[in-house]
Amino acid sequence: MDDAADAPEVDGERGEARRHRHDRHDRPTDERVDALKERVYATFTGLAIVLVQHANVEHVEAPRAVVTLLVGIVAITTAGFVADVISHLAVHAAFPDRAEVGRMLRIAGSAIASAGVPLLLLGLAAFGVIQLEHALRAASIVYVATLGVIGFIAVRRTRIDWWKQVVALGALVALGLGVVVLQQLAHGH
């Protein structure tokens, strides 16, 4: 009985963290795909917001920067949730049941979570702990790093040759930069 599945649950924080990790991986693949997709959307949105604010930092106050990022992330998350409901209605000709709404809310929650560290950084600027310019720069680095890590993990999970993984990661980086450039153009910068 050396099986981890047969082992008793560990009490305390490590056991709790293990259970949460286990719960995440017990979710259906479709839900994990949708949650990651929403997180990537929200990360691109957050990155665009902090880049625009950074470009105009002399005209932005820290509390306003926090509100702008929070509203932007909540807006993209809400849009994703509404899109899920509309899609469900269109495909199934019925409103989602309680379980499906729960699934949609979990997916939306993962998108909101993408703004945690950037909001914390901007919050520190709002309280005068760090300068807003530094907080916005750090938040943009967090967003870029998040996208990079997600792309790296995605490519590493493939079973293609290492050099093809490098090419694929390079293509993902180029596409990501293209998205950021388009978002900046849309905001006039």
Tab-separated table of N, CA and C in Angstrom, residues 11-182:
chain	number	residue	atom	x	y	z
A	11	ASP	N	-2.476	16.418	7.515
A	11	ASP	CA	-3.117	17.576	8.130
A	11	ASP	C	-2.230	18.792	7.976
A	12	GLY	N	-2.809	19.934	8.184
A	12	GLY	CA	-2.053	21.178	8.151
A	12	GLY	C	-2.058	21.803	6.775
A	13	GLU	N	-1.197	22.844	6.639
A	13	GLU	CA	-1.180	23.617	5.401
A	13	GLU	C	-0.707	22.805	4.211
A	14	ARG	N	0.312	21.952	4.406
A	14	ARG	CA	0.809	21.154	3.280
A	14	ARG	C	-0.265	20.216	2.775
A	15	GLY	N	-0.992	19.607	3.673
A	15	GLY	CA	-2.071	18.708	3.269
A	15	GLY	C	-3.165	19.460	2.557
A	16	GLU	N	-3.492	20.636	3.051
A	16	GLU	CA	-4.527	21.461	2.421
A	16	GLU	C	-4.086	21.880	1.019
A	17	ALA	N	-2.836	22.316	0.888
A	17	ALA	CA	-2.325	22.709	-0.424
A	17	ALA	C	-2.334	21.522	-1.373
A	18	ARG	N	-1.953	20.354	-0.870
A	18	ARG	CA	-1.958	19.151	-1.691
A	18	ARG	C	-3.371	18.821	-2.165
A	19	ARG	N	-4.338	18.945	-1.276
A	19	ARG	CA	-5.735	18.662	-1.646
A	19	ARG	C	-6.216	19.629	-2.722
A	20	HIS	N	-5.860	20.934	-2.583
A	20	HIS	CA	-6.286	21.912	-3.581
A	20	HIS	C	-5.642	21.632	-4.928
A	21	ARG	N	-4.346	21.295	-4.911
A	21	ARG	CA	-3.682	20.937	-6.155
A	21	ARG	C	-4.353	19.730	-6.777
A	22	HIS	N	-4.689	18.752	-5.947
A	22	HIS	CA	-5.342	17.533	-6.416
A	22	HIS	C	-6.708	17.867	-6.997
A	23	ASP	N	-7.458	18.758	-6.337
A	23	ASP	CA	-8.778	19.147	-6.843
A	23	ASP	C	-8.667	19.806	-8.209
A	24	ARG	N	-7.666	20.667	-8.385
A	24	ARG	CA	-7.478	21.337	-9.664
A	24	ARG	C	-7.262	20.329	-10.773
A	25	HIS	N	-6.471	19.294	-10.510
A	25	HIS	CA	-6.161	18.312	-11.535
A	25	HIS	C	-7.296	17.318	-11.729
A	26	ASP	N	-8.238	17.279	-10.790
A	26	ASP	CA	-9.404	16.425	-10.961
A	26	ASP	C	-10.455	17.081	-11.839
A	27	ARG	N	-10.309	18.360	-12.097
A	27	ARG	CA	-11.262	19.050	-12.962
A	27	ARG	C	-11.157	18.473	-14.373
A	28	PRO	N	-12.268	18.490	-15.080
A	28	PRO	CA	-12.218	17.995	-16.465
A	28	PRO	C	-11.233	18.817	-17.301
A	29	THR	N	-10.657	18.173	-18.281
A	29	THR	CA	-9.679	18.830	-19.151
A	29	THR	C	-10.266	20.076	-19.791
A	30	ASP	N	-11.526	19.996	-20.246
A	30	ASP	CA	-12.159	21.162	-20.880
A	30	ASP	C	-12.163	22.364	-19.939
A	31	GLU	N	-12.460	22.116	-18.678
A	31	GLU	CA	-12.516	23.222	-17.715
A	31	GLU	C	-11.133	23.813	-17.488
A	32	ARG	N	-10.123	22.963	-17.400
A	32	ARG	CA	-8.764	23.472	-17.208
A	32	ARG	C	-8.308	24.271	-18.420
A	33	VAL	N	-8.672	23.809	-19.619
A	33	VAL	CA	-8.325	24.538	-20.845
A	33	VAL	C	-9.000	25.908	-20.837
A	34	ASP	N	-10.308	25.924	-20.538
A	34	ASP	CA	-11.051	27.193	-20.526
A	34	ASP	C	-10.512	28.150	-19.470
A	35	ALA	N	-10.170	27.627	-18.293
A	35	ALA	CA	-9.650	28.478	-17.221
A	35	ALA	C	-8.305	29.082	-17.620
A	36	LEU	N	-7.449	28.286	-18.225
A	36	LEU	CA	-6.150	28.803	-18.652
A	36	LEU	C	-6.325	29.834	-19.762
A	37	LYS	N	-7.240	29.564	-20.683
A	37	LYS	CA	-7.504	30.499	-21.773
A	37	LYS	C	-7.984	31.842	-21.212
A	38	GLU	N	-8.913	31.816	-20.259
A	38	GLU	CA	-9.409	33.052	-19.652
A	38	GLU	C	-8.300	33.773	-18.898
A	39	ARG	N	-7.434	33.010	-18.255
A	39	ARG	CA	-6.317	33.624	-17.528
A	39	ARG	C	-5.373	34.328	-18.498
A	40	VAL	N	-5.141	33.712	-19.656
A	40	VAL	CA	-4.274	34.335	-20.661
A	40	VAL	C	-4.931	35.610	-21.193
A	41	TYR	N	-6.238	35.555	-21.491
A	41	TYR	CA	-6.951	36.767	-21.933
A	41	TYR	C	-6.802	37.879	-20.904
A	42	ALA	N	-7.057	37.549	-19.653
A	42	ALA	CA	-6.990	38.554	-18.590
A	42	ALA	C	-5.569	39.075	-18.418
A	43	THR	N	-4.577	38.213	-18.608
A	43	THR	CA	-3.187	38.640	-18.481
A	43	THR	C	-2.830	39.619	-19.597
A	44	PHE	N	-3.250	39.329	-20.820
A	44	PHE	CA	-3.014	40.277	-21.920
A	44	PHE	C	-3.726	41.598	-21.653
A	45	THR	N	-4.955	41.523	-21.160
A	45	THR	CA	-5.714	42.741	-20.858
A	45	THR	C	-5.016	43.552	-19.773
A	46	GLY	N	-4.619	42.883	-18.702
A	46	GLY	CA	-3.915	43.573	-17.622
A	46	GLY	C	-2.616	44.187	-18.098
A	47	LEU	N	-1.887	43.461	-18.934
A	47	LEU	CA	-0.634	43.988	-19.475
A	47	LEU	C	-0.892	45.249	-20.291
A	48	ALA	N	-1.906	45.217	-21.132
A	48	ALA	CA	-2.230	46.405	-21.936
A	48	ALA	C	-2.575	47.588	-21.040
A	49	ILE	N	-3.340	47.337	-19.997
A	49	ILE	CA	-3.750	48.417	-19.081
A	49	ILE	C	-2.534	49.030	-18.393
A	50	VAL	N	-1.642	48.202	-17.865
A	50	VAL	CA	-0.491	48.768	-17.147
A	50	VAL	C	0.494	49.423	-18.108
A	51	LEU	N	0.602	48.919	-19.336
A	51	LEU	CA	1.495	49.569	-20.302
A	51	LEU	C	0.982	50.947	-20.703
A	52	VAL	N	-0.325	51.059	-20.918
A	52	VAL	CA	-0.912	52.358	-21.261
A	52	VAL	C	-0.736	53.333	-20.090
A	53	GLN	N	-0.977	52.847	-18.884
A	53	GLN	CA	-0.810	53.723	-17.717
A	53	GLN	C	0.649	54.122	-17.538
A	54	HIS	N	1.557	53.184	-17.798
A	54	HIS	CA	2.976	53.494	-17.665
A	54	HIS	C	3.393	54.556	-18.679
A	55	ALA	N	2.847	54.465	-19.884
A	55	ALA	CA	3.169	55.454	-20.915
A	55	ALA	C	2.652	56.840	-20.554
A	56	ASN	N	1.645	56.904	-19.698
A	56	ASN	CA	1.043	58.173	-19.286
A	56	ASN	C	1.180	58.400	-17.784
A	57	VAL	N	2.221	57.854	-17.182
A	57	VAL	CA	2.359	57.840	-15.732
A	57	VAL	C	2.297	59.241	-15.113
A	58	GLU	N	2.742	60.253	-15.846
A	58	GLU	CA	2.718	61.609	-15.284
A	58	GLU	C	1.300	62.149	-15.148
A	59	HIS	N	0.334	61.501	-15.808
A	59	HIS	CA	-1.060	61.937	-15.737
A	59	HIS	C	-1.947	60.960	-14.954
A	60	VAL	N	-1.343	59.980	-14.305
A	60	VAL	CA	-2.107	58.934	-13.603
A	60	VAL	C	-1.766	58.981	-12.118
A	61	GLU	N	-2.788	58.916	-11.303
A	61	GLU	CA	-2.575	58.820	-9.863
A	61	GLU	C	-2.692	57.353	-9.466
A	62	ALA	N	-1.939	56.968	-8.456
A	62	ALA	CA	-1.870	55.564	-8.057
A	62	ALA	C	-3.235	54.957	-7.716
A	63	PRO	N	-4.091	55.625	-6.919
A	63	PRO	CA	-5.400	55.010	-6.638
A	63	PRO	C	-6.211	54.775	-7.916
A	64	ARG	N	-6.110	55.712	-8.850
A	64	ARG	CA	-6.822	55.568	-10.126
A	64	ARG	C	-6.266	54.390	-10.922
A	65	ALA	N	-4.955	54.186	-10.859
A	65	ALA	CA	-4.330	53.061	-11.554
A	65	ALA	C	-4.854	51.729	-11.010
A	66	VAL	N	-5.010	51.654	-9.694
A	66	VAL	CA	-5.549	50.435	-9.075
A	66	VAL	C	-6.966	50.180	-9.577
A	67	VAL	N	-7.794	51.213	-9.532
A	67	VAL	CA	-9.202	51.076	-9.948
A	67	VAL	C	-9.285	50.702	-11.425
A	68	THR	N	-8.475	51.340	-12.252
A	68	THR	CA	-8.496	51.065	-13.686
A	68	THR	C	-8.142	49.613	-13.967
A	69	LEU	N	-7.101	49.105	-13.332
A	69	LEU	CA	-6.714	47.707	-13.536
A	69	LEU	C	-7.796	46.767	-13.019
A	70	LEU	N	-8.307	47.044	-11.837
A	70	LEU	CA	-9.343	46.184	-11.262
A	70	LEU	C	-10.588	46.151	-12.145
A	71	VAL	N	-11.040	47.311	-12.573
A	71	VAL	CA	-12.238	47.381	-13.433
A	71	VAL	C	-11.980	46.677	-14.764
A	72	GLY	N	-10.800	46.875	-15.332
A	72	GLY	CA	-10.470	46.221	-16.602
A	72	GLY	C	-10.487	44.710	-16.499
A	73	ILE	N	-9.913	44.178	-15.420
A	73	ILE	CA	-9.873	42.721	-15.239
A	73	ILE	C	-11.267	42.182	-14.942
A	74	VAL	N	-12.014	42.883	-14.103
A	74	VAL	CA	-13.392	42.445	-13.821
A	74	VAL	C	-14.227	42.505	-15.102
A	75	ALA	N	-14.010	43.515	-15.923
A	75	ALA	CA	-14.768	43.643	-17.177
A	75	ALA	C	-14.471	42.486	-18.125
A	76	ILE	N	-13.192	42.147	-18.325
A	76	ILE	CA	-12.862	41.047	-19.242
A	76	ILE	C	-13.349	39.717	-18.674
A	77	THR	N	-13.300	39.584	-17.359
A	77	THR	CA	-13.776	38.361	-16.717
A	77	THR	C	-15.289	38.237	-16.863
A	78	THR	N	-15.991	39.334	-16.637
A	78	THR	CA	-17.447	39.333	-16.787
A	78	THR	C	-17.832	39.062	-18.234
A	79	ALA	N	-17.102	39.645	-19.161
A	79	ALA	CA	-17.372	39.398	-20.581
A	79	ALA	C	-17.203	37.915	-20.909
A	80	GLY	N	-16.176	37.290	-20.352
A	80	GLY	CA	-15.975	35.856	-20.566
A	80	GLY	C	-17.113	35.035	-19.990
A	81	PHE	N	-17.568	35.409	-18.790
A	81	PHE	CA	-18.683	34.700	-18.153
A	81	PHE	C	-19.954	34.841	-18.991
A	82	VAL	N	-20.256	36.067	-19.415
A	82	VAL	CA	-21.448	36.306	-20.230
A	82	VAL	C	-21.341	35.539	-21.553
A	83	ALA	N	-20.157	35.529	-22.154
A	83	ALA	CA	-19.955	34.770	-23.392
A	83	ALA	C	-20.226	33.286	-23.169
A	84	ASP	N	-19.796	32.750	-22.020
A	84	ASP	CA	-20.074	31.344	-21.698
A	84	ASP	C	-21.569	31.086	-21.588
A	85	VAL	N	-22.289	31.985	-20.915
A	85	VAL	CA	-23.740	31.818	-20.755
A	85	VAL	C	-24.432	31.884	-22.117
A	86	ILE	N	-24.075	32.876	-22.924
A	86	ILE	CA	-24.686	33.016	-24.246
A	86	ILE	C	-24.375	31.798	-25.117
A	87	SER	N	-23.134	31.353	-25.088
A	87	SER	CA	-22.754	30.178	-25.873
A	87	SER	C	-23.541	28.950	-25.436
A	88	HIS	N	-23.689	28.789	-24.121
A	88	HIS	CA	-24.452	27.652	-23.599
A	88	HIS	C	-25.897	27.722	-24.081
A	89	LEU	N	-26.494	28.904	-23.986
A	89	LEU	CA	-27.869	29.086	-24.464
A	89	LEU	C	-27.993	28.750	-25.952
A	90	ALA	N	-27.061	29.244	-26.745
A	90	ALA	CA	-27.123	29.031	-28.188
A	90	ALA	C	-26.949	27.559	-28.559
A	91	VAL	N	-26.041	26.877	-27.893
A	91	VAL	CA	-25.747	25.484	-28.238
A	91	VAL	C	-26.752	24.516	-27.628
A	92	HIS	N	-27.140	24.732	-26.383
A	92	HIS	CA	-28.003	23.782	-25.668
A	92	HIS	C	-29.474	24.194	-25.627
A	93	ALA	N	-29.783	25.383	-26.102
A	93	ALA	CA	-31.159	25.904	-26.091
A	93	ALA	C	-31.764	25.880	-24.692
A	94	ALA	N	-30.922	26.110	-23.699
A	94	ALA	CA	-31.371	26.143	-22.306
A	94	ALA	C	-30.333	26.898	-21.483
A	95	PHE	N	-30.796	27.448	-20.352
A	95	PHE	CA	-29.868	28.094	-19.440
A	95	PHE	C	-28.988	27.034	-18.779
A	96	PRO	N	-27.763	27.409	-18.418
A	96	PRO	CA	-26.893	26.441	-17.745
A	96	PRO	C	-27.471	26.056	-16.384
A	97	ASP	N	-27.255	24.791	-16.000
A	97	ASP	CA	-27.706	24.355	-14.685
A	97	ASP	C	-26.713	24.826	-13.621
A	98	ARG	N	-27.012	24.509	-12.390
A	98	ARG	CA	-26.197	24.975	-11.258
A	98	ARG	C	-24.739	24.531	-11.383
A	99	ALA	N	-24.521	23.295	-11.765
A	99	ALA	CA	-23.152	22.775	-11.894
A	99	ALA	C	-22.393	23.525	-12.990
A	100	GLU	N	-23.068	23.788	-14.104
A	100	GLU	CA	-22.419	24.497	-15.208
A	100	GLU	C	-22.121	25.945	-14.829
A	101	VAL	N	-23.021	26.586	-14.100
A	101	VAL	CA	-22.763	27.956	-13.633
A	101	VAL	C	-21.560	27.950	-12.689
A	102	GLY	N	-21.471	26.943	-11.826
A	102	GLY	CA	-20.312	26.821	-10.941
A	102	GLY	C	-19.021	26.682	-11.721
A	103	ARG	N	-19.068	25.883	-12.776
A	103	ARG	CA	-17.906	25.707	-13.645
A	103	ARG	C	-17.521	27.049	-14.275
A	104	MET	N	-18.523	27.771	-14.772
A	104	MET	CA	-18.264	29.069	-15.396
A	104	MET	C	-17.671	30.058	-14.400
A	105	LEU	N	-18.146	30.034	-13.167
A	105	LEU	CA	-17.620	30.941	-12.137
A	105	LEU	C	-16.187	30.575	-11.754
A	106	ARG	N	-15.873	29.271	-11.699
A	106	ARG	CA	-14.486	28.859	-11.406
A	106	ARG	C	-13.550	29.352	-12.503
A	107	ILE	N	-14.003	29.241	-13.737
A	107	ILE	CA	-13.195	29.705	-14.860
A	107	ILE	C	-12.983	31.214	-14.761
A	108	ALA	N	-14.058	31.944	-14.470
A	108	ALA	CA	-13.959	33.399	-14.320
A	108	ALA	C	-13.023	33.760	-13.168
A	109	GLY	N	-13.089	33.018	-12.089
A	109	GLY	CA	-12.235	33.277	-10.934
A	109	GLY	C	-10.761	33.164	-11.265
A	110	SER	N	-10.427	32.234	-12.148
A	110	SER	CA	-9.010	32.091	-12.512
A	110	SER	C	-8.533	33.307	-13.293
A	111	ALA	N	-9.432	33.929	-14.054
A	111	ALA	CA	-9.058	35.139	-14.794
A	111	ALA	C	-8.806	36.293	-13.826
A	112	ILE	N	-9.670	36.430	-12.839
A	112	ILE	CA	-9.492	37.502	-11.850
A	112	ILE	C	-8.193	37.307	-11.081
A	113	ALA	N	-7.847	36.056	-10.806
A	113	ALA	CA	-6.616	35.769	-10.058
A	113	ALA	C	-5.373	36.266	-10.778
A	114	SER	N	-5.448	36.422	-12.099
A	114	SER	CA	-4.280	36.874	-12.859
A	114	SER	C	-3.827	38.267	-12.455
A	115	ALA	N	-4.707	39.043	-11.841
A	115	ALA	CA	-4.368	40.423	-11.478
A	115	ALA	C	-3.875	40.554	-10.039
A	116	GLY	N	-3.770	39.467	-9.317
A	116	GLY	CA	-3.416	39.533	-7.895
A	116	GLY	C	-2.139	40.298	-7.599
A	117	VAL	N	-1.029	39.864	-8.151
A	117	VAL	CA	0.260	40.509	-7.867
A	117	VAL	C	0.306	41.934	-8.439
A	118	PRO	N	-0.117	42.146	-9.696
A	118	PRO	CA	-0.118	43.534	-10.195
A	118	PRO	C	-0.978	44.478	-9.347
A	119	LEU	N	-2.140	44.020	-8.891
A	119	LEU	CA	-2.970	44.872	-8.028
A	119	LEU	C	-2.268	45.154	-6.703
A	120	LEU	N	-1.583	44.173	-6.172
A	120	LEU	CA	-0.820	44.373	-4.941
A	120	LEU	C	0.262	45.432	-5.154
A	121	LEU	N	0.969	45.349	-6.269
A	121	LEU	CA	2.014	46.330	-6.570
A	121	LEU	C	1.440	47.736	-6.702
A	122	LEU	N	0.328	47.856	-7.427
A	122	LEU	CA	-0.294	49.178	-7.580
A	122	LEU	C	-0.865	49.660	-6.248
A	123	GLY	N	-1.349	48.746	-5.435
A	123	GLY	CA	-1.835	49.103	-4.105
A	123	GLY	C	-0.713	49.674	-3.244
A	124	LEU	N	0.464	49.070	-3.353
A	124	LEU	CA	1.624	49.601	-2.623
A	124	LEU	C	1.940	51.030	-3.082
A	125	ALA	N	1.792	51.281	-4.367
A	125	ALA	CA	2.014	52.638	-4.879
A	125	ALA	C	0.938	53.588	-4.353
A	126	ALA	N	-0.300	53.112	-4.275
A	126	ALA	CA	-1.395	53.954	-3.772
A	126	ALA	C	-1.163	54.345	-2.318
A	127	PHE	N	-0.496	53.471	-1.558
A	127	PHE	CA	-0.198	53.775	-0.156
A	127	PHE	C	1.160	54.456	0.017
A	128	GLY	N	1.813	54.781	-1.094
A	128	GLY	CA	3.066	55.518	-1.030
A	128	GLY	C	4.284	54.691	-0.684
A	129	VAL	N	4.162	53.386	-0.714
A	129	VAL	CA	5.297	52.523	-0.376
A	129	VAL	C	6.325	52.514	-1.509
A	130	ILE	N	5.835	52.488	-2.749
A	130	ILE	CA	6.716	52.563	-3.910
A	130	ILE	C	6.134	53.584	-4.888
A	131	GLN	N	6.960	54.047	-5.807
A	131	GLN	CA	6.500	55.009	-6.807
A	131	GLN	C	5.620	54.293	-7.831
A	132	LEU	N	4.633	55.011	-8.341
A	132	LEU	CA	3.712	54.431	-9.308
A	132	LEU	C	4.443	53.931	-10.548
A	133	GLU	N	5.399	54.688	-11.035
A	133	GLU	CA	6.138	54.267	-12.234
A	133	GLU	C	6.804	52.916	-12.020
A	134	HIS	N	7.405	52.730	-10.844
A	134	HIS	CA	8.062	51.451	-10.533
A	134	HIS	C	7.033	50.329	-10.393
A	135	ALA	N	5.905	50.633	-9.788
A	135	ALA	CA	4.851	49.626	-9.625
A	135	ALA	C	4.301	49.186	-10.983
A	136	LEU	N	4.092	50.140	-11.872
A	136	LEU	CA	3.585	49.800	-13.212
A	136	LEU	C	4.612	48.990	-13.995
A	137	ARG	N	5.867	49.358	-13.889
A	137	ARG	CA	6.922	48.597	-14.568
A	137	ARG	C	6.986	47.179	-14.005
A	138	ALA	N	6.939	47.055	-12.689
A	138	ALA	CA	6.983	45.729	-12.068
A	138	ALA	C	5.752	44.903	-12.446
A	139	ALA	N	4.588	45.548	-12.491
A	139	ALA	CA	3.359	44.840	-12.871
A	139	ALA	C	3.456	44.342	-14.309
A	140	SER	N	4.019	45.158	-15.193
A	140	SER	CA	4.156	44.719	-16.583
A	140	SER	C	5.135	43.550	-16.683
A	141	ILE	N	6.186	43.577	-15.885
A	141	ILE	CA	7.137	42.464	-15.859
A	141	ILE	C	6.454	41.192	-15.358
A	142	VAL	N	5.618	41.323	-14.329
A	142	VAL	CA	4.878	40.170	-13.811
A	142	VAL	C	3.980	39.592	-14.899
A	143	TYR	N	3.271	40.450	-15.615
A	143	TYR	CA	2.387	39.980	-16.683
A	143	TYR	C	3.171	39.294	-17.805
A	144	VAL	N	4.271	39.903	-18.232
A	144	VAL	CA	5.079	39.312	-19.297
A	144	VAL	C	5.661	37.977	-18.834
A	145	ALA	N	6.151	37.936	-17.606
A	145	ALA	CA	6.699	36.692	-17.070
A	145	ALA	C	5.623	35.607	-16.988
A	146	THR	N	4.412	35.990	-16.580
A	146	THR	CA	3.311	35.036	-16.512
A	146	THR	C	3.032	34.434	-17.878
A	147	LEU	N	2.935	35.288	-18.888
A	147	LEU	CA	2.703	34.797	-20.250
A	147	LEU	C	3.858	33.913	-20.715
A	148	GLY	N	5.071	34.318	-20.389
A	148	GLY	CA	6.246	33.525	-20.769
A	148	GLY	C	6.253	32.150	-20.120
A	149	VAL	N	5.941	32.108	-18.842
A	149	VAL	CA	5.919	30.823	-18.127
A	149	VAL	C	4.824	29.918	-18.681
A	150	ILE	N	3.649	30.486	-18.928
A	150	ILE	CA	2.555	29.680	-19.486
A	150	ILE	C	2.959	29.128	-20.852
A	151	GLY	N	3.533	29.979	-21.695
A	151	GLY	CA	3.978	29.525	-23.013
A	151	GLY	C	5.062	28.474	-22.917
A	152	PHE	N	6.031	28.689	-22.027
A	152	PHE	CA	7.133	27.739	-21.850
A	152	PHE	C	6.606	26.379	-21.399
A	153	ILE	N	5.734	26.387	-20.394
A	153	ILE	CA	5.183	25.124	-19.891
A	153	ILE	C	4.374	24.425	-20.986
A	154	ALA	N	3.594	25.202	-21.721
A	154	ALA	CA	2.781	24.608	-22.788
A	154	ALA	C	3.666	23.930	-23.830
A	155	VAL	N	4.725	24.613	-24.243
A	155	VAL	CA	5.613	24.048	-25.258
A	155	VAL	C	6.384	22.856	-24.704
A	156	ARG	N	6.831	22.946	-23.472
A	156	ARG	CA	7.591	21.838	-22.859
A	156	ARG	C	6.751	20.575	-22.715
A	157	ARG	N	5.445	20.722	-22.594
A	157	ARG	CA	4.572	19.550	-22.431
A	157	ARG	C	4.361	18.799	-23.734
A	158	THR	N	4.729	19.428	-24.844
A	158	THR	CA	4.587	18.734	-26.123
A	158	THR	C	5.664	17.657	-26.213
A	159	ARG	N	5.471	16.750	-27.104
A	159	ARG	CA	6.435	15.663	-27.258
A	159	ARG	C	7.256	15.829	-28.536
A	160	ILE	N	7.452	17.077	-28.935
A	160	ILE	CA	8.231	17.329	-30.138
A	160	ILE	C	9.697	17.528	-29.768
A	161	ASP	N	10.570	17.455	-30.777
A	161	ASP	CA	12.000	17.639	-30.555
A	161	ASP	C	12.277	18.989	-29.914
A	162	TRP	N	13.389	19.074	-29.167
A	162	TRP	CA	13.714	20.292	-28.433
A	162	TRP	C	13.812	21.497	-29.349
A	163	TRP	N	14.391	21.340	-30.528
A	163	TRP	CA	14.563	22.480	-31.423
A	163	TRP	C	13.217	22.969	-31.957
A	164	LYS	N	12.265	22.042	-32.120
A	164	LYS	CA	10.920	22.439	-32.538
A	164	LYS	C	10.209	23.166	-31.395
A	165	GLN	N	10.531	22.774	-30.157
A	165	GLN	CA	9.975	23.479	-29.002
A	165	GLN	C	10.490	24.912	-28.959
A	166	VAL	N	11.757	25.098	-29.268
A	166	VAL	CA	12.344	26.445	-29.288
A	166	VAL	C	11.660	27.292	-30.367
A	167	VAL	N	11.458	26.699	-31.542
A	167	VAL	CA	10.782	27.415	-32.627
A	167	VAL	C	9.348	27.756	-32.216
A	168	ALA	N	8.658	26.787	-31.621
A	168	ALA	CA	7.271	27.009	-31.188
A	168	ALA	C	7.206	28.111	-30.137
A	169	LEU	N	8.125	28.087	-29.169
A	169	LEU	CA	8.140	29.126	-28.135
A	169	LEU	C	8.440	30.486	-28.751
A	170	GLY	N	9.361	30.522	-29.708
A	170	GLY	CA	9.653	31.774	-30.407
A	170	GLY	C	8.431	32.300	-31.138
A	171	ALA	N	7.682	31.400	-31.765
A	171	ALA	CA	6.454	31.805	-32.461
A	171	ALA	C	5.428	32.341	-31.478
A	172	LEU	N	5.300	31.681	-30.322
A	172	LEU	CA	4.357	32.162	-29.298
A	172	LEU	C	4.762	33.538	-28.784
A	173	VAL	N	6.057	33.744	-28.573
A	173	VAL	CA	6.545	35.043	-28.111
A	173	VAL	C	6.236	36.111	-29.166
A	174	ALA	N	6.491	35.792	-30.435
A	174	ALA	CA	6.216	36.754	-31.514
A	174	ALA	C	4.725	37.084	-31.582
A	175	LEU	N	3.888	36.067	-31.469
A	175	LEU	CA	2.441	36.308	-31.473
A	175	LEU	C	2.020	37.150	-30.274
A	176	GLY	N	2.581	36.844	-29.102
A	176	GLY	CA	2.272	37.620	-27.904
A	176	GLY	C	2.679	39.070	-28.059
A	177	LEU	N	3.864	39.309	-28.610
A	177	LEU	CA	4.307	40.681	-28.855
A	177	LEU	C	3.378	41.375	-29.846
A	178	GLY	N	2.915	40.621	-30.839
A	178	GLY	CA	1.961	41.174	-31.799
A	178	GLY	C	0.676	41.617	-31.123
A	179	VAL	N	0.197	40.809	-30.192
A	179	VAL	CA	-1.018	41.167	-29.446
A	179	VAL	C	-0.789	42.437	-28.650
A	180	VAL	N	0.349	42.522	-27.967
A	180	VAL	CA	0.648	43.710	-27.163
A	180	VAL	C	0.745	44.947	-28.047
A	181	VAL	N	1.385	44.833	-29.203
A	181	VAL	CA	1.499	45.964	-30.122
A	181	VAL	C	0.105	46.394	-30.592
A	182	LEU	N	-0.740	45.436	-30.963
A	182	LEU	CA	-2.093	45.772	-31.399
A	182	LEU	C	-2.893	46.463	-30.287
